Amino acid sequence: MHRILIAEPIADEGLAHLVDAADVDVKSTITRQDLLAIIDQYDALIVRSATKVDAELIAAGTRLRVIGRAGTGVDNIDVESATRHGIIVVNAPASNSVAVAELAIGLILSLARHLPQAHAHVAAGGWSRAKFMGREVRGKTLGLIGFGRIGAEVARRARALEMDVIAYDPIVSTERAQQLGVTLASVDDVLAKSDYVSLHVPLVDSTRHLINASRLKLMKSGAVIINAARGGVIDEQALAEAIAAGQIAGAAIDAYEKEPPVNSPLLGDPRIITIPHLGASTVEAQAMTGVDVAQGVLDALDGRSPRYAVNAPYIAPEDVGLVTPYTTLAKSLGKMCIGIIKEPITRYEFVYAGELATTSTGPLRIALLQGLLSGVSEQRITAINAPIIAKERGLRFSETTLPEVENYAGMLELRAHTASGVRVFSGTVLRDKPYVVELDGYWVTFEPVGSLLFTYHRDRPGMIGRVGTLLGAGDVNISSMQVGRLAPREQSLMVLTLDDFVPAEVVASLERESHIERAVALVL
Ligand code: NAD
Ligand code: MLT
């Protein structure tokens, strides 16, 4: 059974999803030291935003196959390091968008009407209405920086409040913005024109201190800023100074550079509303997040393609049925190619033919690389790190798609270029099962699973019997056998599928036979 460690609280709905399928340990108050000490016992780790899943923790997690982030931002996870170790990272990005958007609108209204300050005033026995004169948000301009899932939900709600919405996001099209009644502008224009600026970008290198002293100077003097994204997006010192100097009117902050924000310059100024990272803290969002991350973790552990994978190849939902058995075939073709060819391979060609020509071929490329590399690396090779390792090792390949293929609906071909010529390994999928149809130039048909034996030999009477006898002597049971040959009594290839592993001494005894040139035993 898979072992899953949950290192921060997730909703009961998510937990229920996991306990039926895995052995789950919930240790939501675990210290970093204890986490480092036990992480090697787990296949999966689930965290929220407080646990720093850095290179040290990832290296200690020698058994880890998946890291689940119960939420959106993955800035607390060293995704690059996880990728290098072949660990898939999944998150739950769609489940808390509305919760964060509603919070951002709440903060806009709180700034407009001084709600937290007014509440504190009355709670302390005060009753001054003049002190808390507010402004309507209707007709005011809201500037969004980052117009992805959350930005779009904020825009919808702000439009309902009759605000004008402008946005800066380098990848959003004008059409998409228009559909939501939003006008796109440059980041400087958004800052200069908005009464309210709300941030909805991820924390990445290009957004770190995106809002700094010089950008704050562009804002209108009565404007305010809302940050329910990530702390590092704003230079906190610069913001505190801009508000203290009266350059802008105030701010509402949900996320901080350091959490909790001990000694933050943002604390203590009554013009700055500070709340403890509450964006995703709704019952509804937490339930959905828990279920989404649990499903993603189980999918990754069971070899399915998770819906929200941060660092894994994407297969369009409509292509999953077609592509999945071909990825199994691709790994097998790669392993057989490397297991059989012993001369230097200068480059590879990956050919996607027939029904594969119009599908997502990215996962097939990755599976071919995974198969080619897994027999030649001590590192654990997965779909996540195979492309990086192939690049590091200088593995050269090209790709071709052919719309037509004879006899089969689709064909995946791996061509290895060597000094002696091009050596071809190809296969297809029949009734959802992968089959090899050409092995190193010989026409054969077999399922590439389990223990296999290949013999390159001269076609002579008695050869099949001889191979059977030697395998029998080594207590290896044969489940199927076929021969591909170029011409009678010429060079041939025997393919045997076996119930047992072939010991090295049996391979050696086969190779001692006068008409057997080579014998190769592989386990797929
Ligand atoms: P998303 O990926 O759907 O949208 C992010 C958008 O930011 C993308 O469209 C991207 O193009 C844009 N972007 C990236 N760099 C930019 C830049 N330099 N300038 C302008 N736009 C840029 O993500 P989302 O679901 O909308 O979430 C956004 C962020 O909100 C998350 O990354 C996370 O850090 C934060 N978040 C916070 C909470 C919370 O509790 N406060 C909860 C969820 C998410
Ligand atoms: C997120 O990115 O989803 C948020 O920070 C929410 C959280 O982890 O609580």
Coordinates of C-alpha atoms and ligand atoms in Angstrom, one line a residue:
M1 CA 0.0 0.0 0.0
H2 CA 1.2 3.5 -0.8
R3 CA 2.4 5.5 2.3
I4 CA 1.3 9.2 2.4
L5 CA 2.4 11.8 4.9
I6 CA 0.1 14.8 5.5
A7 CA 2.3 17.5 7.0
E8 CA -0.3 20.3 7.3
P9 CA -4.1 20.1 8.0
I10 CA -6.3 19.3 5.0
A11 CA -10.1 19.1 5.0
D12 CA -11.8 15.8 6.2
E13 CA -13.2 15.4 2.7
G14 CA -9.7 15.1 1.3
L15 CA -8.5 12.8 4.1
A16 CA -11.5 10.5 3.5
H17 CA -10.6 10.2 -0.1
L18 CA -7.0 9.1 0.8
V19 CA -7.6 6.7 3.7
D20 CA -9.5 4.2 1.6
A21 CA -6.7 3.9 -0.9
A22 CA -3.5 4.3 1.1
D23 CA -1.7 4.1 4.4
V24 CA -2.0 7.7 5.6
D25 CA -0.1 9.5 8.5
V26 CA -1.4 12.9 9.6
K27 CA 1.4 14.8 11.4
S28 CA 0.3 18.4 11.0
T29 CA 2.5 19.7 13.8
I30 CA 5.6 17.9 12.8
T31 CA 8.9 19.9 13.1
R32 CA 11.3 20.3 10.2
Q33 CA 13.8 18.1 11.9
D34 CA 11.3 15.2 12.4
L35 CA 10.1 15.6 8.8
L36 CA 13.6 15.3 7.5
A37 CA 14.1 12.2 9.7
I38 CA 11.0 10.3 8.5
I39 CA 10.4 11.5 4.9
D40 CA 12.2 8.5 3.4
Q41 CA 9.4 6.2 4.6
Y42 CA 6.8 7.9 2.3
D43 CA 5.7 7.7 -1.3
A44 CA 3.8 11.0 -1.1
L45 CA 3.9 14.2 0.9
I46 CA 1.0 16.6 1.2
V47 CA 1.5 20.2 2.4
R48 CA -0.1 23.6 2.4
S49 CA 2.0 26.8 2.3
A50 CA 3.9 26.6 5.6
T51 CA 6.1 23.6 4.9
K52 CA 9.2 24.5 2.9
V53 CA 9.7 21.5 0.6
D54 CA 13.2 22.5 -0.4
A55 CA 16.1 20.6 -2.1
E56 CA 17.3 19.2 1.3
L57 CA 13.8 17.7 2.1
I58 CA 13.4 16.4 -1.4
A59 CA 16.8 14.7 -1.4
A60 CA 15.9 13.1 2.0
G61 CA 12.7 11.7 0.5
T62 CA 14.3 8.9 -1.3
R63 CA 11.0 7.0 -1.8
L64 CA 8.9 10.1 -2.7
R65 CA 7.0 9.9 -6.0
V66 CA 4.6 12.8 -5.5
I67 CA 4.4 16.0 -3.6
G68 CA 0.8 17.4 -3.2
R69 CA 0.2 21.1 -2.5
A70 CA -3.2 21.6 -1.0
G71 CA -3.7 25.0 -2.6
T72 CA -2.5 27.0 -5.6
G73 CA 0.9 28.7 -5.1
V74 CA 3.9 26.3 -5.3
D75 CA 6.4 28.9 -4.2
N76 CA 7.1 26.8 -1.0
I77 CA 8.1 23.8 -3.2
D78 CA 11.4 23.5 -5.0
V79 CA 9.7 22.3 -8.2
E80 CA 13.0 22.2 -10.1
S81 CA 14.6 19.9 -7.5
A82 CA 11.5 17.7 -7.5
T83 CA 11.7 17.5 -11.3
R84 CA 15.3 16.5 -11.2
H85 CA 14.5 13.7 -8.7
G86 CA 11.6 12.5 -10.9
I87 CA 9.0 13.5 -8.4
I88 CA 5.7 14.8 -9.7
V89 CA 4.2 17.9 -8.0
V90 CA 0.5 18.3 -8.0
N91 CA -1.6 21.2 -6.7
A92 CA -5.3 22.2 -6.5
P93 CA -5.4 25.5 -8.3
A94 CA -9.0 25.8 -9.3
S95 CA -10.6 25.1 -5.9
N96 CA -9.9 28.3 -4.1
S97 CA -10.2 30.9 -6.8
V98 CA -13.7 32.1 -5.7
A99 CA -12.7 32.2 -2.0
V100 CA -9.7 34.4 -2.8
A101 CA -11.8 36.6 -5.2
E102 CA -14.5 37.1 -2.5
L103 CA -11.8 38.0 0.0
A104 CA -10.2 40.5 -2.4
I105 CA -13.7 42.2 -2.9
G106 CA -14.1 42.1 0.9
L107 CA -10.8 43.9 1.4
I108 CA -11.7 46.5 -1.3
L109 CA -15.0 47.2 0.6
S110 CA -13.2 47.2 3.9
L111 CA -10.7 49.8 2.7
A112 CA -13.5 51.9 1.1
R113 CA -15.6 51.9 4.3
H114 CA -12.9 51.4 7.0
L115 CA -14.7 48.4 8.4
P116 CA -12.0 46.8 10.6
Q117 CA -11.1 50.2 12.1
A118 CA -14.8 51.1 12.7
H119 CA -15.3 47.7 14.3
A120 CA -12.3 48.2 16.6
H121 CA -13.6 51.7 17.5
V122 CA -17.0 50.5 18.6
A123 CA -15.6 47.4 20.3
A124 CA -13.5 49.8 22.4
G125 CA -16.5 51.8 23.4
G126 CA -16.3 54.6 20.7
W127 CA -19.2 56.0 18.6
S128 CA -17.8 58.5 16.0
R129 CA -19.4 58.3 12.6
A130 CA -17.5 61.3 11.2
K131 CA -14.2 59.5 11.7
F132 CA -15.2 56.7 9.3
M133 CA -16.6 58.5 6.3
G134 CA -16.2 56.1 3.4
R135 CA -16.5 56.2 -0.4
E136 CA -18.6 54.1 -2.9
V137 CA -16.7 51.8 -5.1
R138 CA -19.2 52.2 -8.0
G139 CA -17.6 54.1 -10.9
K140 CA -14.1 53.7 -9.4
T141 CA -11.3 52.0 -11.3
L142 CA -10.0 48.6 -10.1
G143 CA -6.6 47.7 -11.6
L144 CA -5.7 44.0 -11.6
I145 CA -2.1 42.8 -11.9
G146 CA -2.4 39.2 -12.9
F147 CA -5.5 38.2 -14.7
G148 CA -5.6 34.4 -14.4
R149 CA -8.2 32.3 -12.5
I150 CA -8.5 34.6 -9.4
G151 CA -8.0 37.9 -11.3
A152 CA -10.9 36.9 -13.6
E153 CA -13.2 36.0 -10.6
V154 CA -12.4 39.3 -9.0
A155 CA -13.2 41.1 -12.3
R156 CA -16.6 39.4 -12.5
R157 CA -17.5 40.5 -9.0
A158 CA -16.1 44.0 -9.4
R159 CA -18.1 44.5 -12.6
A160 CA -21.2 43.6 -10.6
L161 CA -20.3 46.4 -8.2
E162 CA -20.2 48.7 -11.3
M163 CA -16.5 49.3 -11.1
D164 CA -14.4 49.9 -14.2
V165 CA -11.8 47.1 -14.4
I166 CA -8.4 47.4 -16.1
A167 CA -5.8 44.7 -16.0
Y168 CA -2.2 43.8 -16.8
D169 CA -1.3 40.3 -17.6
P170 CA 1.3 39.5 -20.3
I171 CA -0.4 36.3 -21.6
V172 CA -4.1 37.2 -21.6
S173 CA -5.7 38.0 -24.9
T174 CA -7.8 41.2 -25.6
E175 CA -10.7 38.9 -26.5
R176 CA -10.6 37.1 -23.1
A177 CA -10.5 40.5 -21.3
Q178 CA -13.3 41.9 -23.4
Q179 CA -15.5 38.9 -22.6
L180 CA -15.2 39.9 -18.9
G181 CA -15.7 43.6 -19.5
V182 CA -12.0 44.3 -18.7
T183 CA -9.6 46.6 -20.6
L184 CA -5.9 45.5 -20.8
A185 CA -3.2 48.0 -20.1
S186 CA 0.5 48.1 -19.2
V187 CA 1.5 47.6 -15.6
D188 CA 2.5 51.3 -15.2
D189 CA -0.9 52.4 -16.7
V190 CA -2.8 50.1 -14.4
L191 CA -0.9 51.6 -11.4
A192 CA -1.4 55.2 -12.6
K193 CA -5.1 54.9 -13.4
S194 CA -6.5 52.8 -10.6
D195 CA -8.2 53.8 -7.4
Y196 CA -7.8 50.2 -6.2
V197 CA -4.9 47.9 -7.3
S198 CA -5.3 44.2 -6.5
L199 CA -2.5 41.7 -7.1
H200 CA -3.1 38.2 -8.4
V201 CA 0.2 37.0 -9.7
P202 CA 2.3 34.0 -8.6
L203 CA 5.5 34.7 -6.7
V204 CA 8.2 33.9 -9.3
D205 CA 11.5 35.6 -10.1
S206 CA 9.8 38.1 -12.5
T207 CA 7.2 39.1 -9.9
R208 CA 9.4 39.4 -6.8
H209 CA 9.1 43.0 -5.6
L210 CA 7.1 43.8 -8.7
I211 CA 5.5 46.6 -6.6
N212 CA 8.6 48.5 -5.4
A213 CA 9.2 52.2 -4.4
S214 CA 9.3 53.5 -8.0
R215 CA 6.1 51.6 -9.0
L216 CA 4.3 52.9 -5.8
K217 CA 5.2 56.4 -6.9
L218 CA 3.1 55.9 -10.1
M219 CA -0.1 55.3 -8.1
K220 CA -2.7 58.1 -7.5
S221 CA -2.4 59.7 -4.1
G222 CA -5.8 58.5 -2.8
A223 CA -5.3 55.0 -4.2
V224 CA -5.0 51.8 -2.2
I225 CA -3.4 48.4 -2.8
I226 CA -4.7 44.9 -2.0
N227 CA -2.4 41.9 -1.8
A228 CA -4.1 38.5 -1.5
A229 CA -1.4 36.9 -3.7
R230 CA 2.0 36.4 -2.2
G231 CA 4.1 38.6 0.2
G232 CA 7.2 38.8 -1.9
V233 CA 5.3 40.5 -4.8
I234 CA 5.4 43.8 -2.8
D235 CA 8.5 45.4 -1.2
E236 CA 6.9 45.7 2.3
Q237 CA 9.4 48.4 3.5
A238 CA 8.6 50.5 0.4
L239 CA 4.9 50.1 0.8
A240 CA 5.0 51.1 4.5
E241 CA 7.0 54.2 3.7
A242 CA 4.7 55.2 0.8
I243 CA 1.7 55.0 3.2
A244 CA 3.5 56.7 6.0
A245 CA 4.4 59.6 3.6
G246 CA 0.8 59.8 2.5
Q247 CA 1.9 59.0 -1.1
I248 CA -0.9 56.3 -1.2
A249 CA -3.9 56.1 1.1
G250 CA -3.7 52.5 2.4
A251 CA -3.4 48.8 1.9
A252 CA -5.0 45.5 2.7
I253 CA -2.6 42.6 3.1
D254 CA -3.3 38.9 3.3
A255 CA 0.1 37.5 2.4
Y256 CA 3.5 38.5 3.8
E257 CA 7.2 38.1 2.9
K258 CA 7.6 36.1 6.2
E259 CA 4.6 34.4 7.8
P260 CA 3.7 35.0 10.5
P261 CA 4.9 38.6 9.9
V262 CA 6.8 39.2 13.1
N263 CA 8.4 42.7 13.0
S264 CA 6.9 43.4 9.5
P265 CA 6.9 47.2 8.7
L266 CA 3.2 46.7 7.7
L267 CA 2.0 46.1 11.2
G268 CA 0.7 48.8 13.4
D269 CA -0.3 51.5 10.8
P270 CA -4.1 51.9 11.1
R271 CA -4.3 52.6 7.3
I272 CA -3.1 49.0 6.6
I273 CA -5.5 46.2 7.1
T274 CA -3.6 43.0 8.0
I275 CA -5.2 39.5 8.0
P276 CA -3.5 36.1 8.5
H277 CA -3.4 34.6 5.0
L278 CA -7.1 33.9 4.8
G279 CA -7.6 33.8 1.0
A280 CA -8.4 30.1 0.7
S281 CA -9.9 29.8 4.2
T282 CA -13.5 29.0 3.4
V283 CA -15.2 25.7 4.2
E284 CA -16.1 25.3 0.5
A285 CA -12.6 26.0 -0.8
Q286 CA -10.9 23.8 1.7
A287 CA -13.2 20.8 1.0
M288 CA -12.6 21.2 -2.8
T289 CA -8.9 21.7 -2.3
G290 CA -8.6 18.6 -0.1
V291 CA -10.4 16.4 -2.6
D292 CA -8.5 17.8 -5.6
V293 CA -5.1 17.3 -4.0
A294 CA -6.0 13.8 -2.7
Q295 CA -7.2 12.8 -6.2
G296 CA -4.0 14.3 -7.8
V297 CA -1.8 12.4 -5.4
L298 CA -3.6 9.1 -5.9
D299 CA -3.6 9.5 -9.7
A300 CA 0.2 10.1 -9.6
L301 CA 0.8 7.1 -7.3
D302 CA -1.4 4.8 -9.4
G303 CA 0.2 5.9 -12.7
R304 CA -2.7 7.9 -14.0
S305 CA -2.2 11.4 -15.4
P306 CA -3.2 13.9 -12.6
R307 CA -5.4 16.8 -13.7
Y308 CA -3.4 19.5 -12.0
A309 CA 0.3 18.4 -12.4
V310 CA 2.7 21.3 -12.0
N311 CA 5.7 19.6 -13.7
A312 CA 4.3 16.6 -15.7
P313 CA 3.4 16.2 -19.4
Y314 CA -0.1 17.2 -20.2
I315 CA -2.4 14.8 -22.1
A316 CA -5.7 16.4 -23.3
P317 CA -8.6 14.6 -21.6
E318 CA -9.9 13.4 -25.0
D319 CA -6.5 11.8 -25.9
V320 CA -6.0 9.9 -22.6
G321 CA -7.6 6.7 -23.8
L322 CA -5.6 6.6 -27.0
V323 CA -2.3 7.8 -25.7
T324 CA -2.0 5.9 -22.4
P325 CA -1.3 2.4 -23.8
Y326 CA 1.1 3.9 -26.4
T327 CA 3.1 5.4 -23.5
T328 CA 3.5 1.9 -22.1
L329 CA 4.6 0.7 -25.5
A330 CA 7.0 3.7 -25.9
K331 CA 8.8 2.8 -22.6
S332 CA 9.1 -0.8 -23.6
L333 CA 10.5 0.0 -27.1
G334 CA 13.1 2.3 -25.5
K335 CA 14.2 -0.4 -23.0
M336 CA 14.4 -3.1 -25.7
C337 CA 16.3 -0.8 -28.0
I338 CA 18.9 -0.1 -25.3
G339 CA 18.9 -3.7 -24.0
I340 CA 19.5 -5.2 -27.5
I341 CA 21.8 -2.7 -29.4
K342 CA 25.3 -2.8 -28.2
E343 CA 27.0 -0.6 -30.8
P344 CA 27.0 3.2 -30.4
I345 CA 23.8 5.0 -31.3
T346 CA 24.4 8.4 -32.8
R347 CA 20.8 9.6 -32.9
Y348 CA 17.2 8.5 -32.6
E349 CA 14.1 9.1 -34.7
F350 CA 10.7 8.9 -33.1
V351 CA 7.9 8.3 -35.6
Y352 CA 4.2 8.8 -34.7
A353 CA 2.0 7.4 -37.5
G354 CA -1.7 6.9 -38.2
E355 CA -4.0 7.8 -35.3
L356 CA -0.9 9.1 -33.4
A357 CA -0.2 11.8 -36.0
T358 CA -3.1 14.0 -34.7
T359 CA -2.8 13.4 -30.9
S360 CA -0.7 14.8 -28.0
T361 CA 2.7 13.3 -28.9
G362 CA 4.6 15.0 -26.0
P363 CA 3.9 12.2 -23.5
L364 CA 5.1 9.6 -26.1
R365 CA 8.3 11.5 -26.6
I366 CA 8.8 11.6 -22.8
A367 CA 8.0 7.9 -22.4
L368 CA 10.4 6.9 -25.2
L369 CA 13.2 8.9 -23.5
Q370 CA 12.2 7.3 -20.2
G371 CA 12.6 3.9 -21.7
L372 CA 15.9 4.7 -23.3
L373 CA 17.4 6.2 -20.2
S374 CA 16.0 3.8 -17.5
G375 CA 18.4 1.0 -18.4
V376 CA 21.5 3.2 -18.4
S377 CA 21.1 5.4 -15.4
E378 CA 21.4 4.8 -11.6
Q379 CA 19.0 7.7 -11.2
R380 CA 15.3 7.0 -10.9
I381 CA 14.0 8.0 -14.3
T382 CA 10.4 9.1 -14.5
A383 CA 8.3 11.1 -16.9
I384 CA 9.2 14.1 -14.9
N385 CA 13.0 14.1 -15.1
A386 CA 13.5 12.1 -18.4
P387 CA 13.7 15.2 -20.7
I388 CA 16.2 17.0 -18.4
I389 CA 18.4 13.9 -18.1
A390 CA 18.2 13.2 -21.9
K391 CA 19.4 16.8 -22.5
E392 CA 22.2 16.6 -19.9
R393 CA 23.4 13.4 -21.5
G394 CA 23.3 14.9 -25.0
L395 CA 20.8 12.3 -26.3
R396 CA 19.9 13.4 -29.9
F397 CA 16.5 12.8 -31.4
S398 CA 14.2 14.1 -34.0
E399 CA 10.4 13.5 -34.4
T400 CA 8.2 12.8 -37.5
T401 CA 4.5 12.4 -37.8
L402 CA 3.1 10.3 -40.7
P403 CA -0.7 10.5 -41.2
E404 CA -0.8 7.2 -43.0
V405 CA 0.1 3.7 -41.8
E406 CA -0.5 0.3 -43.4
N407 CA -2.4 -2.5 -41.6
Y408 CA -2.8 -0.8 -38.2
A409 CA -4.7 2.2 -36.9
G410 CA -1.5 3.7 -35.4
M411 CA 2.1 2.9 -35.2
L412 CA 4.9 4.1 -32.9
E413 CA 8.4 3.6 -34.3
L414 CA 11.8 4.1 -32.6
R415 CA 14.7 4.2 -35.1
A416 CA 18.2 4.0 -33.8
H417 CA 20.9 5.3 -36.1
T418 CA 24.1 3.3 -35.8
A419 CA 27.3 2.8 -37.9
S420 CA 25.8 -0.5 -39.2
G421 CA 22.5 1.2 -40.3
V422 CA 19.1 2.2 -38.9
R423 CA 17.7 -0.3 -36.4
V424 CA 13.9 -0.2 -36.1
F425 CA 11.7 -1.1 -33.1
S426 CA 8.0 -0.5 -33.6
G427 CA 4.6 -1.3 -32.2
T428 CA 0.9 -0.6 -32.1
V429 CA -2.0 -0.9 -29.8
L430 CA -4.7 -3.6 -30.3
R431 CA -7.8 -3.8 -28.0
D432 CA -6.1 -1.2 -25.7
K433 CA -3.0 -3.4 -25.3
P434 CA 0.5 -2.5 -26.6
Y435 CA 2.1 -5.0 -29.0
V436 CA 5.6 -4.9 -30.6
V437 CA 5.3 -5.7 -34.3
E438 CA 8.9 -5.1 -35.5
L439 CA 11.9 -5.8 -33.4
D440 CA 15.3 -4.8 -34.7
G441 CA 14.1 -5.3 -38.3
Y442 CA 12.3 -8.7 -37.7
W443 CA 8.5 -8.9 -38.0
V444 CA 7.1 -10.4 -34.8
T445 CA 4.0 -9.8 -32.7
F446 CA 4.2 -9.9 -28.9
E447 CA 3.1 -8.1 -25.8
P448 CA 6.2 -6.4 -24.3
V449 CA 5.6 -7.3 -20.6
G450 CA 7.5 -9.3 -18.0
S451 CA 10.5 -11.6 -18.6
L452 CA 11.6 -11.8 -22.3
L453 CA 14.3 -13.6 -24.1
F454 CA 15.6 -12.8 -27.6
T455 CA 18.0 -15.0 -29.5
Y456 CA 19.8 -13.9 -32.7
H457 CA 20.5 -17.2 -34.4
R458 CA 20.8 -19.1 -37.8
D459 CA 17.5 -20.7 -38.7
R460 CA 18.3 -24.5 -38.5
P461 CA 16.2 -27.6 -37.7
G462 CA 16.1 -28.2 -33.9
M463 CA 16.9 -24.7 -32.8
I464 CA 13.6 -24.1 -31.1
G465 CA 13.9 -27.4 -29.2
R466 CA 17.5 -26.6 -28.2
V467 CA 16.5 -23.3 -26.7
G468 CA 13.5 -24.9 -25.0
T469 CA 15.8 -27.6 -23.5
L470 CA 18.3 -25.1 -22.2
L471 CA 15.6 -22.9 -20.6
G472 CA 14.0 -26.0 -19.1
A473 CA 17.4 -27.0 -17.6
G474 CA 17.5 -23.6 -15.9
D475 CA 13.9 -24.0 -14.6
V476 CA 12.6 -21.2 -16.8
N477 CA 9.0 -21.7 -18.0
I478 CA 8.1 -20.5 -21.5
S479 CA 4.7 -18.9 -22.0
S480 CA 5.0 -18.0 -25.7
M481 CA 7.5 -18.3 -28.5
Q482 CA 7.8 -17.0 -32.1
V483 CA 10.4 -16.6 -34.7
G484 CA 11.0 -13.8 -37.1
R485 CA 13.4 -14.6 -40.0
L486 CA 14.7 -12.9 -43.1
A487 CA 14.7 -16.1 -45.2
P488 CA 14.6 -19.9 -44.5
R489 CA 17.9 -21.1 -42.9
E490 CA 19.1 -17.5 -42.7
Q491 CA 19.6 -15.1 -39.8
S492 CA 16.5 -15.2 -37.4
L493 CA 15.3 -13.8 -34.2
M494 CA 13.4 -15.8 -31.6
V495 CA 11.2 -14.0 -29.1
L496 CA 10.1 -15.9 -26.0
T497 CA 7.9 -14.6 -23.3
L498 CA 8.6 -16.3 -20.0
D499 CA 7.1 -16.9 -16.6
D500 CA 10.5 -16.7 -14.9
F501 CA 13.6 -14.5 -14.9
V502 CA 16.4 -15.9 -17.0
P503 CA 19.5 -16.4 -14.9
A504 CA 22.8 -15.2 -16.4
E505 CA 24.2 -18.8 -16.6
V506 CA 21.3 -19.8 -18.8
V507 CA 22.0 -16.8 -21.2
A508 CA 25.6 -17.9 -21.3
S509 CA 24.7 -21.6 -22.1
L510 CA 22.5 -20.3 -25.0
E511 CA 25.3 -18.2 -26.3
R512 CA 27.6 -21.3 -26.3
E513 CA 25.3 -23.0 -28.9
S514 CA 27.1 -22.9 -32.3
H515 CA 24.2 -21.3 -34.2
I516 CA 23.2 -18.8 -31.6
E517 CA 25.0 -15.5 -32.1
R518 CA 23.5 -13.6 -29.2
A519 CA 21.0 -14.1 -26.4
V520 CA 19.5 -11.1 -24.6
A521 CA 17.3 -11.5 -21.5
L522 CA 15.2 -8.5 -20.4
V523 CA 12.6 -7.8 -17.8
L524 CA 10.1 -5.1 -18.8
Ligands
NAD1 P1 -3.2 31.7 -12.4 O1 -2.0 31.0 -12.8 O2 -4.5 31.3 -12.9 O3 -3.0 33.3 -12.7 C1 -1.8 34.0 -12.5 C2 -1.7 35.0 -13.6 O4 -0.6 35.8 -13.3 C3 -1.4 34.3 -15.0 O5 -2.4 34.7 -15.9 C4 -0.1 34.9 -15.4 O6 0.0 35.2 -16.7 C5 -0.1 36.2 -14.6 N1 1.3 36.8 -14.4 C6 2.4 36.1 -14.2 N2 3.5 37.0 -14.1 C7 2.9 38.2 -14.3 C8 3.5 39.5 -14.2 N3 4.8 39.7 -14.1 N4 2.6 40.6 -14.4 C9 1.3 40.3 -14.6 N5 0.7 39.1 -14.6 C10 1.5 38.1 -14.5 O7 -3.2 31.7 -10.8 P2 -4.4 32.1 -9.8 O8 -5.1 30.8 -9.5 O9 -5.1 33.2 -10.3 O10 -3.6 32.5 -8.5 C11 -2.7 33.6 -8.5 C12 -1.8 33.6 -7.2 O11 -2.6 33.8 -6.1 C13 -1.2 32.2 -6.9 O12 0.0 32.0 -7.6 C14 -1.0 32.3 -5.4 O13 0.3 32.7 -5.2 C15 -2.0 33.3 -5.0 N6 -3.0 32.6 -4.1 C16 -3.2 33.2 -2.9 C17 -4.1 32.6 -2.0 C18 -4.3 33.2 -0.7 O14 -4.7 32.4 0.2 N7 -4.1 34.4 -0.4 C19 -4.9 31.5 -2.5 C20 -4.7 31.1 -3.8 C21 -3.8 31.6 -4.6
MLT2 C1 -2.8 29.0 -2.0 O1 -1.9 29.3 -2.7 O2 -3.7 28.2 -2.4 C2 -2.9 29.7 -0.7 O3 -1.8 30.3 -0.3 C3 -3.8 29.1 0.2 C4 -3.3 28.2 1.3 O4 -2.3 27.5 1.1 O5 -3.9 28.2 2.4

